[in-house]
PDB file of C-alpha atoms in Angstrom:
ATOM      1  CA  MET B 978     -47.148 -16.240  16.347  1.00 80.00           C
ATOM      2  CA  PHE B 979     -50.847 -16.848  16.812  1.00 82.00           C
ATOM      3  CA  GLU B 980     -52.760 -17.425  13.573  1.00 77.00           C
ATOM      4  CA  ASP B 981     -55.782 -18.757  15.466  1.00 77.00           C
ATOM      5  CA  VAL B 982     -56.256 -15.702  17.683  1.00 79.00           C
ATOM      6  CA  ASN B 983     -58.432 -13.388  15.635  1.00 79.00           C
ATOM      7  CA  ASP B 984     -61.604 -11.459  16.219  1.00 83.00           C
ATOM      8  CA  ASP B 985     -64.570 -12.416  14.059  1.00 85.00           C
ATOM      9  CA  SER B 986     -64.562  -8.880  12.638  1.00 89.00           C
ATOM     10  CA  ASP B 987     -60.887  -9.078  11.533  1.00 85.00           C
ATOM     11  CA  ASN B 988     -60.383  -8.815   7.787  1.00 88.00           C
ATOM     12  CA  GLN B 989     -58.419 -11.998   7.072  1.00 84.00           C
ATOM     13  CA  SER B 990     -57.485 -10.804   3.571  1.00 88.00           C
ATOM     14  CA  ILE B 991     -55.153  -8.188   5.101  1.00 86.00           C
ATOM     15  CA  ASN B 992     -51.575  -9.295   5.777  1.00 85.00           C
ATOM     16  CA  TYR B 993     -51.068  -8.374   9.434  1.00 83.00           C
ATOM     17  CA  ILE B 994     -47.534  -9.765   9.739  1.00 84.00           C
ATOM     18  CA  PRO B 995     -44.928  -7.028  10.280  1.00 92.00           C
ATOM     19  CA  ASN B 996     -41.837  -6.826   8.085  1.00 94.00           C
ATOM     20  CA  ALA B 997     -39.571  -6.200  11.088  1.00 97.00           C
ATOM     21  CA  LEU B 998     -39.780  -5.809  14.860  1.00 96.00           C
ATOM     22  CA  VAL B 999     -38.049  -3.718  17.493  1.00 97.00           C
ATOM     23  CA  VAL B1000     -38.785  -5.047  20.981  1.00 96.00           C
ATOM     24  CA  PHE B1001     -37.889  -3.519  24.342  1.00 94.00           C
ATOM     25  CA  GLY B1002     -37.783  -6.070  27.191  1.00 91.00           C
ATOM     26  CA  ALA B1003     -41.202  -7.694  26.995  1.00 92.00           C
ATOM     27  CA  GLY B1004     -43.166 -10.154  29.093  1.00 92.00           C
ATOM     28  CA  MET B1005     -43.064 -13.355  27.059  1.00 94.00           C
ATOM     29  CA  ASP B1006     -44.440 -15.837  29.610  1.00 94.00           C
ATOM     30  CA  GLY B1007     -48.187 -15.561  29.110  1.00 93.00           C
ATOM     31  CA  VAL B1008     -48.894 -18.004  31.939  1.00 94.00           C
ATOM     32  CA  ASP B1009     -47.104 -15.737  34.420  1.00 92.00           C
ATOM     33  CA  ILE B1010     -48.795 -12.622  33.001  1.00 91.00           C
ATOM     34  CA  MET B1011     -52.278 -14.140  33.084  1.00 93.00           C
ATOM     35  CA  ARG B1012     -51.781 -15.470  36.603  1.00 94.00           C
ATOM     36  CA  ARG B1013     -50.727 -12.040  37.891  1.00 92.00           C
ATOM     37  CA  ARG B1014     -52.757  -9.613  35.792  1.00 94.00           C
ATOM     38  CA  TYR B1015     -55.539 -11.338  33.857  1.00 94.00           C
ATOM     39  CA  PRO B1016     -56.756 -14.344  35.847  1.00 95.00           C
ATOM     40  CA  GLU B1017     -59.916 -14.447  33.728  1.00 95.00           C
ATOM     41  CA  LEU B1018     -57.686 -15.562  30.806  1.00 91.00           C
ATOM     42  CA  LEU B1019     -55.706 -18.175  32.739  1.00 94.00           C
ATOM     43  CA  ASP B1020     -57.504 -21.025  30.959  1.00 95.00           C
ATOM     44  CA  ARG B1021     -56.063 -19.707  27.643  1.00 91.00           C
ATOM     45  CA  ALA B1022     -52.634 -18.749  29.012  1.00 93.00           C
ATOM     46  CA  MET B1023     -50.639 -21.536  27.349  1.00 93.00           C
ATOM     47  CA  GLU B1024     -52.353 -20.835  24.018  1.00 90.00           C
ATOM     48  CA  LEU B1025     -51.558 -17.092  24.251  1.00 90.00           C
ATOM     49  CA  SER B1026     -48.057 -17.320  25.716  1.00 94.00           C
ATOM     50  CA  PRO B1027     -45.188 -16.579  23.307  1.00 94.00           C
ATOM     51  CA  LEU B1028     -42.786 -18.518  25.554  1.00 95.00           C
ATOM     52  CA  HIS B1029     -44.979 -21.608  25.228  1.00 95.00           C
ATOM     53  CA  ASN B1030     -45.412 -21.350  21.444  1.00 93.00           C
ATOM     54  CA  ILE B1031     -41.842 -21.224  20.144  1.00 95.00           C
ATOM     55  CA  LYS B1032     -41.584 -21.562  16.359  1.00 94.00           C
ATOM     56  CA  LYS B1033     -39.998 -19.944  13.314  1.00 95.00           C
ATOM     57  CA  CYS B1034     -42.350 -17.057  12.702  1.00 92.00           C
ATOM     58  CA  LEU B1035     -40.756 -13.712  13.579  1.00 92.00           C
ATOM     59  CA  PRO B1036     -39.612 -11.205  11.004  1.00 95.00           C
ATOM     60  CA  THR B1037     -36.094  -9.825  11.404  1.00 96.00           C
ATOM     61  CA  THR B1038     -36.034  -8.525  14.976  1.00 97.00           C
ATOM     62  CA  LEU B1039     -33.946  -6.205  17.116  1.00 98.00           C
ATOM     63  CA  TRP B1040     -34.507  -7.059  20.801  1.00 97.00           C
ATOM     64  CA  LEU B1041     -33.233  -4.634  23.476  1.00 96.00           C
ATOM     65  CA  CYS B1042     -33.229  -5.432  27.197  1.00 95.00           C
ATOM     66  CA  GLY B1043     -31.528  -4.225  30.359  1.00 93.00           C
ATOM     67  CA  THR B1044     -29.746  -6.844  32.467  1.00 95.00           C
ATOM     68  CA  ALA B1045     -31.425  -5.452  35.620  1.00 94.00           C
ATOM     69  CA  ASP B1046     -34.893  -5.745  34.052  1.00 94.00           C
ATOM     70  CA  GLU B1047     -37.027  -8.135  36.123  1.00 93.00           C
ATOM     71  CA  LEU B1048     -37.886  -9.789  32.794  1.00 94.00           C
ATOM     72  CA  TYR B1049     -34.273 -10.109  31.589  1.00 96.00           C
ATOM     73  CA  GLU B1050     -33.881 -13.885  32.076  1.00 96.00           C
ATOM     74  CA  GLN B1051     -37.293 -14.481  30.500  1.00 95.00           C
ATOM     75  CA  ASN B1052     -36.333 -12.331  27.492  1.00 96.00           C
ATOM     76  CA  LYS B1053     -32.918 -13.974  27.132  1.00 97.00           C
ATOM     77  CA  ASN B1054     -34.462 -17.442  27.299  1.00 97.00           C
ATOM     78  CA  PHE B1055     -37.202 -16.568  24.795  1.00 97.00           C
ATOM     79  CA  VAL B1056     -34.767 -14.999  22.314  1.00 98.00           C
ATOM     80  CA  ASN B1057     -32.411 -17.995  22.528  1.00 98.00           C
ATOM     81  CA  LEU B1058     -35.278 -20.427  21.936  1.00 97.00           C
ATOM     82  CA  MET B1059     -36.523 -18.368  18.987  1.00 97.00           C
ATOM     83  CA  ILE B1060     -33.029 -18.195  17.472  1.00 98.00           C
ATOM     84  CA  ASN B1061     -32.716 -21.980  17.876  1.00 98.00           C
ATOM     85  CA  GLU B1062     -35.938 -22.308  15.845  1.00 97.00           C
ATOM     86  CA  GLY B1063     -34.378 -20.265  13.019  1.00 97.00           C
ATOM     87  CA  ASN B1064     -35.647 -16.749  13.734  1.00 97.00           C
ATOM     88  CA  ASP B1065     -33.349 -13.809  12.903  1.00 97.00           C
ATOM     89  CA  VAL B1066     -33.166 -12.004  16.246  1.00 98.00           C
ATOM     90  CA  THR B1067     -30.407  -9.684  17.430  1.00 97.00           C
ATOM     91  CA  PHE B1068     -30.396  -9.470  21.237  1.00 97.00           C
ATOM     92  CA  VAL B1069     -28.786  -6.309  22.623  1.00 96.00           C
ATOM     93  CA  THR B1070     -28.334  -5.954  26.369  1.00 95.00           C
ATOM     94  CA  TYR B1071     -27.725  -2.919  28.548  1.00 93.00           C
ATOM     95  CA  GLU B1072     -25.652  -3.783  31.593  1.00 92.00           C
ATOM     96  CA  GLY B1073     -27.348  -2.781  34.853  1.00 90.00           C
ATOM     97  CA  MET B1074     -30.296  -1.117  33.133  1.00 89.00           C
ATOM     98  CA  GLU B1075     -33.802  -1.781  34.407  1.00 88.00           C
ATOM     99  CA  HIS B1076     -37.132  -2.112  32.581  1.00 89.00           C
ATOM    100  CA  GLY B1077     -37.803   0.867  30.334  1.00 83.00           C
ATOM    101  CA  ILE B1078     -34.199   1.341  29.215  1.00 83.00           C
ATOM    102  CA  PRO B1079     -34.917   3.866  26.464  1.00 79.00           C
ATOM    103  CA  ASN B1080     -37.004   6.213  28.611  1.00 80.00           C
ATOM    104  CA  TYR B1081     -36.124   9.771  27.703  1.00 82.00           C
ATOM    105  CA  GLY B1082     -34.640  11.632  30.658  1.00 79.00           C
ATOM    106  CA  SER B1083     -33.376   8.603  32.569  1.00 79.00           C
ATOM    107  CA  HIS B1084     -29.689   7.779  32.992  1.00 79.00           C
ATOM    108  CA  PRO B1085     -28.749  11.178  31.432  1.00 81.00           C
ATOM    109  CA  ASN B1086     -30.234   9.859  28.173  1.00 82.00           C
ATOM    110  CA  LYS B1087     -27.282   7.509  27.593  1.00 84.00           C
ATOM    111  CA  SER B1088     -29.530   4.480  26.986  1.00 85.00           C
ATOM    112  CA  TYR B1089     -32.099   6.588  25.124  1.00 89.00           C
ATOM    113  CA  ASN B1090     -29.434   7.856  22.717  1.00 91.00           C
ATOM    114  CA  ASP B1091     -27.844   4.418  22.306  1.00 92.00           C
ATOM    115  CA  THR B1092     -31.134   2.625  21.632  1.00 93.00           C
ATOM    116  CA  THR B1093     -32.093   5.316  19.112  1.00 94.00           C
ATOM    117  CA  LEU B1094     -28.803   4.782  17.246  1.00 96.00           C
ATOM    118  CA  LYS B1095     -29.139   0.996  17.368  1.00 96.00           C
ATOM    119  CA  ILE B1096     -32.685   1.172  15.993  1.00 97.00           C
ATOM    120  CA  ASP B1097     -31.552   3.531  13.242  1.00 97.00           C
ATOM    121  CA  ASP B1098     -28.681   1.181  12.312  1.00 97.00           C
ATOM    122  CA  PHE B1099     -31.034  -1.811  12.365  1.00 98.00           C
ATOM    123  CA  LEU B1100     -33.546  -0.086  10.081  1.00 97.00           C
ATOM    124  CA  LYS B1101     -30.748   0.938   7.688  1.00 98.00           C
ATOM    125  CA  THR B1102     -29.336  -2.598   7.643  1.00 96.00           C
ATOM    126  CA  ILE B1103     -32.672  -4.087   6.595  1.00 96.00           C
ATOM    127  CA  GLY B1104     -33.286  -1.353   4.034  1.00 96.00           C
ATOM    128  CA  PHE B1105     -36.129   0.482   5.775  1.00 94.00           C
ATOM    129  CA  VAL B1106     -34.255   3.792   6.064  1.00 90.00           C
TER     130      VAL B1106
END
């Protein structure tokens, strides 16, 4: 999403863009994140915030998020905006699950097992497995 955010030592001849993504409930509002956790970057927050830089740029993506995740609404909003821009994103929700839905050992591994199967199916569908 951010072609202009590179370190001077980065080798620009290398294609760094992934062929696919699997995302588990992520913080997409960089302004909120910078305000709370990295105030020294607040002046660059809009520039570094995925939520504030919506465009067609993601590879095929599987996005997994629990509905009880404190970031759920932010994730849902981001995914919808990205889909509206033409990105191929599948948004899978887990009713009542909090942040960290696939953590092994939580919720008798129900969400861990389900996310593992969904990722496997996703990777098969796009020809990676």
